[in-house]
N, CA, C and O atoms as a Tripos MOL2 file, in Angstrom:
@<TRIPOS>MOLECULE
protein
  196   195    49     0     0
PROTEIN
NO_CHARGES

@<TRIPOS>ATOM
      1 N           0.8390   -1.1960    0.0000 N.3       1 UNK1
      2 CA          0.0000    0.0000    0.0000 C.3       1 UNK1
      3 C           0.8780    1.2510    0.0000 C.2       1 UNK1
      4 O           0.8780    2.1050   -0.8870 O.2       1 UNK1
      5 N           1.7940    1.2520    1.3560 N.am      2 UNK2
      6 CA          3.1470    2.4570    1.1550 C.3       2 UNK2
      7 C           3.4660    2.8420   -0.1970 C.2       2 UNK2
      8 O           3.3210    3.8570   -0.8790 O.2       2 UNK2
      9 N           4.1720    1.1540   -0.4280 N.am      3 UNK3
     10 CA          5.0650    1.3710   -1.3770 C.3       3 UNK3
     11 C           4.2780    1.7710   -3.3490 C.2       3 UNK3
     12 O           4.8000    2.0540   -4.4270 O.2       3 UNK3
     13 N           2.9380    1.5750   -2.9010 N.am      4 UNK4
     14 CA          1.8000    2.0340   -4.6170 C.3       4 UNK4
     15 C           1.8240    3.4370   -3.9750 C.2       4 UNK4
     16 O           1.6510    4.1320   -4.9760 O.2       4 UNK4
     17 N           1.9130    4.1530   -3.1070 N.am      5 UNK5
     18 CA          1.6330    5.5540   -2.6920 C.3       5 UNK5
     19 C           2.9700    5.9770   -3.2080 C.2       5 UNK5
     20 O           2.9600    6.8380   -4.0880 O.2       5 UNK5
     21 N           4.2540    5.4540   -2.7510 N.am      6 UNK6
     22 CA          5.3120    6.2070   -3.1880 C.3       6 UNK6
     23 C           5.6490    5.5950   -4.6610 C.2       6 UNK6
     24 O           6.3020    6.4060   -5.3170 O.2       6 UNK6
     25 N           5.4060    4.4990   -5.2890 N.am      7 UNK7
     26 CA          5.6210    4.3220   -6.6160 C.3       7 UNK7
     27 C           4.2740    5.9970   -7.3610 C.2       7 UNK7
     28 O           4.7340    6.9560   -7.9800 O.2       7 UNK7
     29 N           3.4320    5.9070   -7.1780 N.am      8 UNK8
     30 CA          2.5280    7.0600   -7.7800 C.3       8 UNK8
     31 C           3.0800    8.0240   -7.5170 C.2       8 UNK8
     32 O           3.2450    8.7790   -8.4750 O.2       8 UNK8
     33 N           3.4820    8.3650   -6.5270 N.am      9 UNK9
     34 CA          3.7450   10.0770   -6.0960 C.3       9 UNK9
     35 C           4.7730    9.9030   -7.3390 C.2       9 UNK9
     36 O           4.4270   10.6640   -8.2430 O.2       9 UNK9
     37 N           6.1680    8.9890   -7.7500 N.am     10 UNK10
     38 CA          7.4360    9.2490   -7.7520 C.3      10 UNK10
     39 C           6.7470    9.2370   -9.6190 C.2      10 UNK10
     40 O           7.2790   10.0670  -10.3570 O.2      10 UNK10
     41 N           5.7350    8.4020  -10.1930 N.am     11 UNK11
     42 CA          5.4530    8.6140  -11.0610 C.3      11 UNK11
     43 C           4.9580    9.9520  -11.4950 C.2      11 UNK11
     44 O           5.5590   10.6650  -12.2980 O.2      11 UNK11
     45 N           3.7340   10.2780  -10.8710 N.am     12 UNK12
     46 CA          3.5790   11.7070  -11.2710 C.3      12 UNK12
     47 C           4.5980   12.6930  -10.5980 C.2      12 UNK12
     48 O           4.3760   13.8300  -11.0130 O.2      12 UNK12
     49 N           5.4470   12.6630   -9.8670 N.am     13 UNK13
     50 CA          6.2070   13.8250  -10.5490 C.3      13 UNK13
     51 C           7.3100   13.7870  -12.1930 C.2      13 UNK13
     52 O           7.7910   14.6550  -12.9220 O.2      13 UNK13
     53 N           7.3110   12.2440  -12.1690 N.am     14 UNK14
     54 CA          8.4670   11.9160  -13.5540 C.3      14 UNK14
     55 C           7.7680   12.4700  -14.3480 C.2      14 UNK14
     56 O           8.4160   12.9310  -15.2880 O.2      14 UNK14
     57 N           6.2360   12.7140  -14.4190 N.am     15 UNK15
     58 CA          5.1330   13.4690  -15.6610 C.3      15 UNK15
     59 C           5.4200   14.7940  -15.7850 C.2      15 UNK15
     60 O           5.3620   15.4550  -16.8220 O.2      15 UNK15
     61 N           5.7440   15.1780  -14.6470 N.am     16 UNK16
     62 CA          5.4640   17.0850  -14.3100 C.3      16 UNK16
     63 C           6.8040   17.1980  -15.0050 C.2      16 UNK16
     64 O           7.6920   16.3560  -15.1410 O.2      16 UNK16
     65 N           6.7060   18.7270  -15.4980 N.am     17 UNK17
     66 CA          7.9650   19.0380  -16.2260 C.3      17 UNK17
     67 C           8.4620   20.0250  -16.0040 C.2      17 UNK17
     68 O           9.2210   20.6830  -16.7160 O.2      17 UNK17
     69 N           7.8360   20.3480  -14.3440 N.am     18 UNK18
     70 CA          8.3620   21.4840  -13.8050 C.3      18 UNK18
     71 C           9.5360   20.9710  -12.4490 C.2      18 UNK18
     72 O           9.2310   20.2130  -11.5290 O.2      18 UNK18
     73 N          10.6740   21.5150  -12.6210 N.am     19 UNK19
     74 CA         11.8240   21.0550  -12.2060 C.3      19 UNK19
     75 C          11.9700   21.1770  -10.2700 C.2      19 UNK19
     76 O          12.6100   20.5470   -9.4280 O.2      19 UNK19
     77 N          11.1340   22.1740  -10.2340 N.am     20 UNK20
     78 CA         10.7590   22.5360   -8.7560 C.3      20 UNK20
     79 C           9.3930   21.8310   -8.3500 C.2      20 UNK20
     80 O           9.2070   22.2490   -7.2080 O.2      20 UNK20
     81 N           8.4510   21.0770   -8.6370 N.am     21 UNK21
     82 CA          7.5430   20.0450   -8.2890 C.3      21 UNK21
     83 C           8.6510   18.9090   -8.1560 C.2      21 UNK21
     84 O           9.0910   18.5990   -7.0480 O.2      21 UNK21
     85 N           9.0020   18.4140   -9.1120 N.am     22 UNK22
     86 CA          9.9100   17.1620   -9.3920 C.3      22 UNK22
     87 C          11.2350   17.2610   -8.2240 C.2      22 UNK22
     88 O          11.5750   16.2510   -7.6080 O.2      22 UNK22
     89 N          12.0590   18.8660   -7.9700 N.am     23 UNK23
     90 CA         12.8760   18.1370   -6.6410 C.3      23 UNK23
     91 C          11.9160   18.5580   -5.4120 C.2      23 UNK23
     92 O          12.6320   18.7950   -4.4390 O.2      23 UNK23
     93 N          10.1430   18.7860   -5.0230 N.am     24 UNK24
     94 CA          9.7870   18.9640   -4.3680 C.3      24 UNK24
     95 C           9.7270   17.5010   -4.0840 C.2      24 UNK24
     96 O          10.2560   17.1690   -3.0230 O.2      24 UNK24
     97 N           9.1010   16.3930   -4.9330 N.am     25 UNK25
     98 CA          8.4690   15.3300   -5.5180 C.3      25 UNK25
     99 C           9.8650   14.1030   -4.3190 C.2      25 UNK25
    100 O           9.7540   13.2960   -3.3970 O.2      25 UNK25
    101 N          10.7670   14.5830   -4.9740 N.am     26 UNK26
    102 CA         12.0900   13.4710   -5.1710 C.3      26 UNK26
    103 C          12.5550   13.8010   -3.6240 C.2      26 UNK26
    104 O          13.1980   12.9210   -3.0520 O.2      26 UNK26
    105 N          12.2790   14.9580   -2.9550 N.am     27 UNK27
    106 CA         12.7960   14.9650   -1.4810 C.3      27 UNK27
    107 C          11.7890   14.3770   -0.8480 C.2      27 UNK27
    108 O          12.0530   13.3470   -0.2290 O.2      27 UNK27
    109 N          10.3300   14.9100   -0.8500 N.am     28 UNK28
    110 CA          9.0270   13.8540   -0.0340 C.3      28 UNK28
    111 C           9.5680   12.0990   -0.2660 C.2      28 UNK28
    112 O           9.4990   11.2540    0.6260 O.2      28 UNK28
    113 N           9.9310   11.9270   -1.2300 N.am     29 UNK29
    114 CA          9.8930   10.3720   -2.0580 C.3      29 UNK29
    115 C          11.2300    9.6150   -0.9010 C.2      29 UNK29
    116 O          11.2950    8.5020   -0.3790 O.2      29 UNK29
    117 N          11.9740   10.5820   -0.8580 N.am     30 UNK30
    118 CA         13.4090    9.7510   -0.0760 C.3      30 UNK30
    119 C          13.0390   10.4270    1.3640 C.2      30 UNK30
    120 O          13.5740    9.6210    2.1250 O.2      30 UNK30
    121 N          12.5220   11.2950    2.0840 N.am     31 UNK31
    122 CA         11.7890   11.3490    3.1120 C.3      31 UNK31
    123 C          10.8850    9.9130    3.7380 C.2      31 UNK31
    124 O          11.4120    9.1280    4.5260 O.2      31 UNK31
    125 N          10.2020    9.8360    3.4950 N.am     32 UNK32
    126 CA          9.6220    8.7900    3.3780 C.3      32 UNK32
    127 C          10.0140    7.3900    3.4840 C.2      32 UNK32
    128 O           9.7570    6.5070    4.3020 O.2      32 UNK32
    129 N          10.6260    7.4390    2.5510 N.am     33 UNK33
    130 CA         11.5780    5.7950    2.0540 C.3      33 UNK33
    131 C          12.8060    6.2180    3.4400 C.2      33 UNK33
    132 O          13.3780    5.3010    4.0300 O.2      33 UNK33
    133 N          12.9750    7.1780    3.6770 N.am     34 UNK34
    134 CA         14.3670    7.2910    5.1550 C.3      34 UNK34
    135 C          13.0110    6.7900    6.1670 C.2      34 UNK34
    136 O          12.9440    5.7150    6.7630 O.2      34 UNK34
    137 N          12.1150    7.7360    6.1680 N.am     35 UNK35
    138 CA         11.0160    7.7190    7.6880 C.3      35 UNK35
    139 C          10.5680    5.7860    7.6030 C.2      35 UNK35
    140 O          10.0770    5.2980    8.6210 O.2      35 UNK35
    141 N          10.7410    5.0740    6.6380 N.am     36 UNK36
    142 CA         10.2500    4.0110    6.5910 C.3      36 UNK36
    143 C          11.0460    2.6430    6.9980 C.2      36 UNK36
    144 O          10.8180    1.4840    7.3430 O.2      36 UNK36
    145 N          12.0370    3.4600    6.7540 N.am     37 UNK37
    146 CA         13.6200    2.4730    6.9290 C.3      37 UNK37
    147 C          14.1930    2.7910    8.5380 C.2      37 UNK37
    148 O          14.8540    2.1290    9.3390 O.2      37 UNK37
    149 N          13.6950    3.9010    8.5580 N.am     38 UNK38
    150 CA         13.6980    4.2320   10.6890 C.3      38 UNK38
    151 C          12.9780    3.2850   11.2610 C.2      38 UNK38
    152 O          13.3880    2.5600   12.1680 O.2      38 UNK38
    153 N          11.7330    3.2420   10.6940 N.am     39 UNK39
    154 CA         10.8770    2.8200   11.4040 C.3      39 UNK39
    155 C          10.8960    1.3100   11.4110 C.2      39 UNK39
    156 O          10.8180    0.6910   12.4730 O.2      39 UNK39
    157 N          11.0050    0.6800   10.1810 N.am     40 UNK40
    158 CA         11.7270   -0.6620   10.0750 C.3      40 UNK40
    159 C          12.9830   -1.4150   11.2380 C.2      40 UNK40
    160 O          12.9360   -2.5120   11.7940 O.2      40 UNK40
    161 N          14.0620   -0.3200   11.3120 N.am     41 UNK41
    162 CA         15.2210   -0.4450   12.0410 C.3      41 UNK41
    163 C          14.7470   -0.4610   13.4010 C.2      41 UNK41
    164 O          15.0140   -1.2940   14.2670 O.2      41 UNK41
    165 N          13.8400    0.7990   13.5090 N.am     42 UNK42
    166 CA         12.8730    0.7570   14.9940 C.3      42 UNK42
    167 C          12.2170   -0.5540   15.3980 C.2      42 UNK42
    168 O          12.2570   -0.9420   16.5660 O.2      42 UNK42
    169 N          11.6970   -1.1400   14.5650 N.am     43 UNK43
    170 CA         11.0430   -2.3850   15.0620 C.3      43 UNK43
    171 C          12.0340   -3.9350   15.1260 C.2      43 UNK43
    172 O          11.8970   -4.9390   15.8250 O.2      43 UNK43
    173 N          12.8670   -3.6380   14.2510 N.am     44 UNK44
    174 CA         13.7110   -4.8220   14.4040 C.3      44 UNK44
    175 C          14.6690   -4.8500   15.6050 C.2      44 UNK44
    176 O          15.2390   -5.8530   16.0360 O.2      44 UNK44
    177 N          14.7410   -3.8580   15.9800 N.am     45 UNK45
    178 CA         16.0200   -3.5420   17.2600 C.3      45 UNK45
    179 C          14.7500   -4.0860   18.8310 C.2      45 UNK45
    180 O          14.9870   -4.9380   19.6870 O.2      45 UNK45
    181 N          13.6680   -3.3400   18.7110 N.am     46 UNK46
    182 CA         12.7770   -4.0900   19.6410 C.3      46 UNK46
    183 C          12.2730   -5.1070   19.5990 C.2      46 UNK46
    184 O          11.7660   -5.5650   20.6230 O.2      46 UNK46
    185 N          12.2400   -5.8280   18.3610 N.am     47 UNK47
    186 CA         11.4630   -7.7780   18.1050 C.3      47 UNK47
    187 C          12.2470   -7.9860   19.2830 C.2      47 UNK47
    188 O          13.1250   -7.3520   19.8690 O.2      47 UNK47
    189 N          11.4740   -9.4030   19.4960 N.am     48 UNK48
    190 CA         12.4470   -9.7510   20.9110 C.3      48 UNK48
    191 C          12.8120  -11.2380   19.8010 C.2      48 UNK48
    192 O          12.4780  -12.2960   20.3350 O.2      48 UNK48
    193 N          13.3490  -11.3640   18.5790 N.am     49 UNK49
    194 CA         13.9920  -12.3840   18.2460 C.3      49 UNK49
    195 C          15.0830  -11.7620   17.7670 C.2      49 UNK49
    196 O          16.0190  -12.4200   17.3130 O.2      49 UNK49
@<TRIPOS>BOND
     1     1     2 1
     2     2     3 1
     3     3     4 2
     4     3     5 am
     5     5     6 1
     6     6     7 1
     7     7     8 2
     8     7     9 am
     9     9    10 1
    10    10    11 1
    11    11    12 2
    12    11    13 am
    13    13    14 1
    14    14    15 1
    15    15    16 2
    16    15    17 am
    17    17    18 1
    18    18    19 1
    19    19    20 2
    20    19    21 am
    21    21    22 1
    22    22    23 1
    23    23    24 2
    24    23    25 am
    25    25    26 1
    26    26    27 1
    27    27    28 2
    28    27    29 am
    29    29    30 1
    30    30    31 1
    31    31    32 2
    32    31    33 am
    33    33    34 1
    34    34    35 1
    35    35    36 2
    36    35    37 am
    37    37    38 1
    38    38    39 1
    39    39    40 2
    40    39    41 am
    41    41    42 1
    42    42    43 1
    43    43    44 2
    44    43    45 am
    45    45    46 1
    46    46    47 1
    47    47    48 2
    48    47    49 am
    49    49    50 1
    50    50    51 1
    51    51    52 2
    52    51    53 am
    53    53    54 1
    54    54    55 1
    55    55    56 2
    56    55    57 am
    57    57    58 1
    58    58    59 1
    59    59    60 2
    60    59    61 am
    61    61    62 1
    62    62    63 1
    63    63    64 2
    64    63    65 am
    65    65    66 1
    66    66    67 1
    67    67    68 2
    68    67    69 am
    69    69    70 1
    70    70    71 1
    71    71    72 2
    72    71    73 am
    73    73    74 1
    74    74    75 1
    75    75    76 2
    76    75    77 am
    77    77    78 1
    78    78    79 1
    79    79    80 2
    80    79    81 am
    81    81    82 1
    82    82    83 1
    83    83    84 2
    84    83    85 am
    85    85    86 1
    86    86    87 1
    87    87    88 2
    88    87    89 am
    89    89    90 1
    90    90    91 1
    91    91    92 2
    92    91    93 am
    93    93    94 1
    94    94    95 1
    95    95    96 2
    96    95    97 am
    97    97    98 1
    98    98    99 1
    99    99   100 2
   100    99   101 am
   101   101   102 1
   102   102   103 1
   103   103   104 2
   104   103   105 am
   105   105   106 1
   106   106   107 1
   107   107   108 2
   108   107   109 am
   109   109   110 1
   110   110   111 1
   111   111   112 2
   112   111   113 am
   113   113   114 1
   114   114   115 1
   115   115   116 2
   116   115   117 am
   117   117   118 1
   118   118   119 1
   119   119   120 2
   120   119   121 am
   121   121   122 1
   122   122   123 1
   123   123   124 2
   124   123   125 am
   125   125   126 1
   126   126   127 1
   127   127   128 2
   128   127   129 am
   129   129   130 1
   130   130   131 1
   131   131   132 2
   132   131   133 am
   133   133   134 1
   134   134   135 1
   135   135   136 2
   136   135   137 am
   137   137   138 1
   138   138   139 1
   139   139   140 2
   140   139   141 am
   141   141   142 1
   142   142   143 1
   143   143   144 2
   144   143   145 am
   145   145   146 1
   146   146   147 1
   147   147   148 2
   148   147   149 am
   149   149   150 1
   150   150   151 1
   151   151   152 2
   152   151   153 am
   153   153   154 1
   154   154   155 1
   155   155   156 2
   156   155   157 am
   157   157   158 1
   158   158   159 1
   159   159   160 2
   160   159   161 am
   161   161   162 1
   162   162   163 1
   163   163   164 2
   164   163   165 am
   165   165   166 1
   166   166   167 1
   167   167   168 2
   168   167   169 am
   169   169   170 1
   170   170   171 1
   171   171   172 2
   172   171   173 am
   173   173   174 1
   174   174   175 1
   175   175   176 2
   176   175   177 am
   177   177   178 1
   178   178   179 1
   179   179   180 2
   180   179   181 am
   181   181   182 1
   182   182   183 1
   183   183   184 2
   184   183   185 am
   185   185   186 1
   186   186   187 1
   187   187   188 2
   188   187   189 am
   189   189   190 1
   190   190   191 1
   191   191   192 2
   192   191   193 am
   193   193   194 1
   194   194   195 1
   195   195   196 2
@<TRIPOS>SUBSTRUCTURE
     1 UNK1         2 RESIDUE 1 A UNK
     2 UNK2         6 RESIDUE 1 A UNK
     3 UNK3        10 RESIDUE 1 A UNK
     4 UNK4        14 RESIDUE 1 A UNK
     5 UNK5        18 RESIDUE 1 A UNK
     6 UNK6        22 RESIDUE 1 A UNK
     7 UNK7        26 RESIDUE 1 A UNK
     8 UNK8        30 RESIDUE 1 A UNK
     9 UNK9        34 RESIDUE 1 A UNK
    10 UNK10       38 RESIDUE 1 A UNK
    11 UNK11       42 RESIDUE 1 A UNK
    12 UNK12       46 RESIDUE 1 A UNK
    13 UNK13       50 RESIDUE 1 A UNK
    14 UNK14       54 RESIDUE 1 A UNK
    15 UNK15       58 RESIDUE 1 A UNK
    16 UNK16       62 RESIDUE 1 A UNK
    17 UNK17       66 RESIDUE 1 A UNK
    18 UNK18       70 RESIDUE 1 A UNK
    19 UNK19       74 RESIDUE 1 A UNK
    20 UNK20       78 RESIDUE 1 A UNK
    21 UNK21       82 RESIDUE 1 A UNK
    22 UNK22       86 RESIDUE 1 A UNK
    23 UNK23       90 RESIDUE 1 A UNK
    24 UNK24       94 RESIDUE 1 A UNK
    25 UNK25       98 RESIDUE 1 A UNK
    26 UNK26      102 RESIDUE 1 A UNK
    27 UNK27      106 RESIDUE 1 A UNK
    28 UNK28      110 RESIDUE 1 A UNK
    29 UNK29      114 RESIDUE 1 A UNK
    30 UNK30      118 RESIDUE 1 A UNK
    31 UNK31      122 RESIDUE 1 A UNK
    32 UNK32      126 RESIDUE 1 A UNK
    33 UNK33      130 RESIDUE 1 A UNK
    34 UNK34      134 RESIDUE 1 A UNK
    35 UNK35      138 RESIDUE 1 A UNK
    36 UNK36      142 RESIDUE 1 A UNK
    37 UNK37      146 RESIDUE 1 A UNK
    38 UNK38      150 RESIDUE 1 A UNK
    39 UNK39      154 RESIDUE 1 A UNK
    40 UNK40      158 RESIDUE 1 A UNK
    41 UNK41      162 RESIDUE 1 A UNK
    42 UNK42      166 RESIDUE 1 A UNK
    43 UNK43      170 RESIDUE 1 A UNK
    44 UNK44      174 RESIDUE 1 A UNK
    45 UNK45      178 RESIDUE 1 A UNK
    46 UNK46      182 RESIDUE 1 A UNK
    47 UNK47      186 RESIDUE 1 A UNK
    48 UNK48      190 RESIDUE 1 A UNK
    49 UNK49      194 RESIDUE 1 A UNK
């Protein structure tokens, strides 16, 4: 589900051909993909396996 939200976002900005949407686009996109990979790291450090 995340990952069709950030495949779409990352698609429509590749559409837009305005260069300031697209690095607005490409910082939310790796925001995200960082906030997701925290949160990943967050849960694996607390699993208790």
């Amino acid at each position: 589900m995340l990952v069709m939200h950030v495949t779409g976002t990352a698609l429509l900005c590749t559409k837009s051909n305005s260069f300031i949407v697209f690095w607005a686009c490409s910082q939310l996109v790796s925001l995200t993909t960082w906030q997701v990979g925290f949160n990943m790291a967050l849960y694996r450090d607390t699993a208790p396996y």
